[in-house]
XYZ file of C-alpha atoms in Angstrom:
275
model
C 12.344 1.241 -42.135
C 14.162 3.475 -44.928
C 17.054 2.414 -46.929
C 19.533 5.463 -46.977
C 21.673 3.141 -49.547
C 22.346 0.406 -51.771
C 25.503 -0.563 -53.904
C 26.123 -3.309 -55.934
C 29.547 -5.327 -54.149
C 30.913 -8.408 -55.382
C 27.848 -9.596 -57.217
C 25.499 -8.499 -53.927
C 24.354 -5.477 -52.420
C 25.792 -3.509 -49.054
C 22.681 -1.521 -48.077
C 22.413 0.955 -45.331
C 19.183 1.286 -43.449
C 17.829 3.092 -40.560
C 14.754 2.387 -38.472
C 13.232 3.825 -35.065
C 14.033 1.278 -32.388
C 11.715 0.453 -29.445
C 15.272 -0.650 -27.121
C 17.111 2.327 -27.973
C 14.106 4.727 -28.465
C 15.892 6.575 -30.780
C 16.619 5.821 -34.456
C 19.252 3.237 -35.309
C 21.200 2.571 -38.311
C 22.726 -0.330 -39.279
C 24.696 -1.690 -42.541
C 23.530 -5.514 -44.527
C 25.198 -7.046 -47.157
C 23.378 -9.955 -48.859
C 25.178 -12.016 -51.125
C 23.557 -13.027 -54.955
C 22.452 -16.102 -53.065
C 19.666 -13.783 -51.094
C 17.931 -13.211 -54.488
C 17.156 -17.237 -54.283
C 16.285 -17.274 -50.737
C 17.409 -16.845 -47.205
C 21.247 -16.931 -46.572
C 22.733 -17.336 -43.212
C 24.251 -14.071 -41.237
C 27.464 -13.089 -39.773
C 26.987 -10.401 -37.552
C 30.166 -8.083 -36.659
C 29.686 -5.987 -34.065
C 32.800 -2.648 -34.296
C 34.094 -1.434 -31.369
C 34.987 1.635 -29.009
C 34.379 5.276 -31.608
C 33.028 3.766 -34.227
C 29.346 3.595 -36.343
C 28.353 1.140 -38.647
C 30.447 2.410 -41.209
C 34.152 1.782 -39.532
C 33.983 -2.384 -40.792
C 31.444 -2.063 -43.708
C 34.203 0.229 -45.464
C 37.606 -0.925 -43.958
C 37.234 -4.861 -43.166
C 36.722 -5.819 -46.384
C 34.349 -8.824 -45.438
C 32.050 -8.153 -48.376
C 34.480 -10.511 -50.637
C 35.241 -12.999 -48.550
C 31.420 -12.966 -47.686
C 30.192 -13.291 -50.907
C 32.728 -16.140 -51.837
C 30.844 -17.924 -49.033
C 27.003 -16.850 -50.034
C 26.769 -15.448 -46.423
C 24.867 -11.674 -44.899
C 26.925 -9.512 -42.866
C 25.534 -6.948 -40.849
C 27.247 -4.070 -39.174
C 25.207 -2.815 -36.346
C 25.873 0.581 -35.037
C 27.490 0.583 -31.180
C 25.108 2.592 -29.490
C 22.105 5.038 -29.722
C 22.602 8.536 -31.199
C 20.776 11.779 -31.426
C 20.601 15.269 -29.620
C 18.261 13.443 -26.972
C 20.514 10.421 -26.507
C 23.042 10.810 -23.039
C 26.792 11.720 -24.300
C 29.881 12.231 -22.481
C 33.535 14.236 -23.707
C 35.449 10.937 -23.437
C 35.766 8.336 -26.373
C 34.882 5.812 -24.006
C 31.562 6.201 -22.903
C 28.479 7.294 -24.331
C 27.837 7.770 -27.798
C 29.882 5.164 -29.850
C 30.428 3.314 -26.435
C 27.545 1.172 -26.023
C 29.409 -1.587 -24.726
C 26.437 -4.199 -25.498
C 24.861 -3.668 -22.145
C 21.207 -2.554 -21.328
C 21.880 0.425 -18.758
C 20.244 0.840 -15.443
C 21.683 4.156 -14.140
C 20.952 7.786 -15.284
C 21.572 9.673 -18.135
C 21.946 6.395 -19.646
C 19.472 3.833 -18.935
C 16.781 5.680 -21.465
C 18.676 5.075 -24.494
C 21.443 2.728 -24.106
C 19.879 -0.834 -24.505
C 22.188 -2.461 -26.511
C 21.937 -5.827 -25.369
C 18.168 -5.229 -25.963
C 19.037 -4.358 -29.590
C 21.305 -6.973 -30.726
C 19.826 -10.018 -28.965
C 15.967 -9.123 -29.873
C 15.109 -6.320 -31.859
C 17.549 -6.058 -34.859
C 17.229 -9.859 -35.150
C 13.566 -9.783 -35.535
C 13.634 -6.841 -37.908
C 15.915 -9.078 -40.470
C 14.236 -12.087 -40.121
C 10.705 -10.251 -41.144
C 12.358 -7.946 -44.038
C 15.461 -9.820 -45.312
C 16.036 -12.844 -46.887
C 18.214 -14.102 -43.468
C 17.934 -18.024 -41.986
C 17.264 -17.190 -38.559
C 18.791 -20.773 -38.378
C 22.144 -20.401 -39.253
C 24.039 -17.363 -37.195
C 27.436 -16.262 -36.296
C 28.804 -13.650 -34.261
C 32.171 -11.731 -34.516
C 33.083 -8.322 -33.444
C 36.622 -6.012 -33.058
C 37.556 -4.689 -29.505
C 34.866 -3.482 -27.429
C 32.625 -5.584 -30.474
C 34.673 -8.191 -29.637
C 33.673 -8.081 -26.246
C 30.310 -8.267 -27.322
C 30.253 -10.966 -29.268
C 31.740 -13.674 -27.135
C 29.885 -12.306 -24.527
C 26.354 -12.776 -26.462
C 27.289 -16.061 -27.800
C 28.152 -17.518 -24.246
C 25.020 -15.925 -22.621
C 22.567 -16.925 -25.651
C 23.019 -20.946 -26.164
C 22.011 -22.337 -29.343
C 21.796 -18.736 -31.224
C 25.084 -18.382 -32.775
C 26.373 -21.772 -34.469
C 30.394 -20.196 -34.382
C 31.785 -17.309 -32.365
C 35.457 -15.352 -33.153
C 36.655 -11.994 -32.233
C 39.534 -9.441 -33.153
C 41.378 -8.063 -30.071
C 38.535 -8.378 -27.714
C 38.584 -7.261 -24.443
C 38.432 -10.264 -22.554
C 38.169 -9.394 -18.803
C 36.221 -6.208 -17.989
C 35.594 -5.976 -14.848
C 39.343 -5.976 -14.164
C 40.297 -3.825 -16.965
C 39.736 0.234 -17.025
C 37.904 -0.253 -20.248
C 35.235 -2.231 -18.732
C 35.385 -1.235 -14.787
C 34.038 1.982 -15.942
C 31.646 1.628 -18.150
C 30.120 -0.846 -16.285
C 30.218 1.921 -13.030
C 28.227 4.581 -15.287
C 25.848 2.246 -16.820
C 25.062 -0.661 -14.859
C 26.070 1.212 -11.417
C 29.302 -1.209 -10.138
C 31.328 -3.685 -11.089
C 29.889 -6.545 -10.271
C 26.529 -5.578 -12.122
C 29.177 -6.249 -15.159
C 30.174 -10.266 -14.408
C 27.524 -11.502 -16.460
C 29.349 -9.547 -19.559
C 32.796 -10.540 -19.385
C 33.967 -12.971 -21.297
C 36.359 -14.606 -19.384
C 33.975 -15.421 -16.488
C 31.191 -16.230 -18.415
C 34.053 -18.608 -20.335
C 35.145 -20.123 -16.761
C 30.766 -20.930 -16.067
C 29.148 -21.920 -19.254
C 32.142 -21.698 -22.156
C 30.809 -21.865 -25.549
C 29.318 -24.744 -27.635
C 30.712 -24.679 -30.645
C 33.494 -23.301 -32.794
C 35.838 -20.359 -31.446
C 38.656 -18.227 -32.944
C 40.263 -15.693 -30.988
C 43.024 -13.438 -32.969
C 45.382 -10.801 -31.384
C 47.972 -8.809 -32.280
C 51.789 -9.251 -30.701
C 51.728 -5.343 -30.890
C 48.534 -4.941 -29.909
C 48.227 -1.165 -28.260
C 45.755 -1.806 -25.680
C 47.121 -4.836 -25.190
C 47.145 -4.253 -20.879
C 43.478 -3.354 -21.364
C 42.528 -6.447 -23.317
C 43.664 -9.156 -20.365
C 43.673 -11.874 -23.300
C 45.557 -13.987 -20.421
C 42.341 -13.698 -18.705
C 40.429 -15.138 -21.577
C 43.213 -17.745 -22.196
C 43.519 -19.079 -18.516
C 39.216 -19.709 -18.421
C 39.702 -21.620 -21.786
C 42.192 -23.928 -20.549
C 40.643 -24.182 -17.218
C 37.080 -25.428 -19.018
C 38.635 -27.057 -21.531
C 36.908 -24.914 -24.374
C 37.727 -26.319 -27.984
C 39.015 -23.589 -30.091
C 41.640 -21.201 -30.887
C 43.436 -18.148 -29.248
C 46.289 -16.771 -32.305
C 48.981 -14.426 -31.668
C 49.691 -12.904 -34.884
C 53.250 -11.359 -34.804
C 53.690 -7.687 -35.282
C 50.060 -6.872 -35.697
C 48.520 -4.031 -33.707
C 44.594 -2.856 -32.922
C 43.897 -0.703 -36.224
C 41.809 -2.381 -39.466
C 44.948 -3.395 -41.022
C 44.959 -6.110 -38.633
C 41.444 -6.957 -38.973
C 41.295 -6.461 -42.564
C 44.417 -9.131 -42.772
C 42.346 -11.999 -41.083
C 39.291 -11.247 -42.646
C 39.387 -13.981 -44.759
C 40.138 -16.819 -42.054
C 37.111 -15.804 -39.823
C 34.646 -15.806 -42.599
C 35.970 -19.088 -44.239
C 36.176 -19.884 -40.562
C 32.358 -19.543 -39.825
C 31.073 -20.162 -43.553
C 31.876 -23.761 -42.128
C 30.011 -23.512 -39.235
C 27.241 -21.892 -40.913
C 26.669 -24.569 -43.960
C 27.262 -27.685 -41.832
């Protein structure tokens, strides 16, 4: 593994590393901040997964968790959202392809040589911080913005007992009835129904979630017809699932709205995370 950075933040260090990855078979780069806590010993992790465009970078620079994180004494990573390189399948639109992993381990060609996200996240990266960070394995949490946020409900609901606390920005909720969903599911997996075991809202509706959940969205959200957040709402109150689904009044999709709630989903799973 090589460390392409390191900066001292808020008493820590944000470091930026890449490694070759056996999932992706390409190489991967993803952002950690440890808090001064990590110098003592292993801390537990938030991971944030970013969504549709964007690289590791987008939340490590415009979320501002790194604050609120080290307040806390909690890691952050900031995977990358899919595999990259001149060998790695692309496509012209923002929605598929490179920076549009959508958390799934593909099946069909161009795709299914590279784009193993789901690989990734749930195996690989985890075992590469638990053997070269000081991380708790122990003590996780999962959040993620948009297409992230997709992932991250969708990996805490399909992975009992990993994450102890799951929230999301603006996820996209139900994607096999939404276009961003239906058709990256199509080009990776090969259909739509291949996709039902990652959408939130019927994996909600089967299992639900056992623990803590926070679910914020904009009033001007604008994707809000591709989210289906009543999707998401309907299979919580149909299971019953403790937690919370916010409307937050005149926010939209950008980082100013993530950025703005930053502090309540930390604070949110820091309690979750030291209980």
């Amino acid at each position: 593994m090589e460390t392409l950075s390191e900066n001292r933040c808020f008493g820590g260090v944000q470091g930026v590393h890449r490694h070759r990855s056996d999932s992706c078979g390409c190489d991967m780069t993803f952002g950690l901040f440890l808090p001064p806590e990590a110098e003592e010993g292993p801390v537990p992790i938030l991971w944030y997964l970013s969504g549709l465009t964007c690289t590791h970078e987008n939340a490590m620079t415009k979320a501002g968790a790194q604050a609120w994180a080290a307040e806390h004494g909690i890691a952050i990573c900031f995977p990358d959202t899919s595999p990259r390189g001149e060998d790695v399948a692309d496509d012209p639109e923002y929605d598929l392809g490179q920076g549009a992993g959508f958390y799934v381990n593909a099946t069909e060609k161009p795709w299914a040589p590279h784009f193993r996200m789901w690989d990734y996240l749930s195996e690989e990266l985890p075992r590469i911080l638990d053997n070269g960070f000081a991380i708790d394995p122990d003590r996780q949490a999962i959040t993620g913005h948009s297409m992230g946020g997709h992932g991250a409900l969708t990996l805490a609901m399909s992975l009992p007992g990993r994450f102890r606390s799951v929230s999301a920005f603006s996820p996209i909720c139900h994607p096999t009835q939404s276009d961003w969903g239906r058709k990256q599911f199509e080009a990776y997996l090969g259909g739509v129904e291949a996709g039902r075991a990652h959408d939130a809202s019927l994996l909600m509706r089967d299992t639900g979630f056992d623990g803590p959940l926070l679910v914020d969205v904009g009033t001007k959200d604008n994707f809000w017809d591709l989210l289906r957040i009543d999707a998401l709402a309907d299979a919580m109150a149909a299971r019953r699932q403790p937690g919370q689904l916010r409307l937050q009044e005149g926010y939209d999709h950008s980082y100013f709205f993530v950025s703005s709630f930053m502090e309540d989903h930390i604070a949110f799973h820091a309690e979750a995370l030291w209980a």
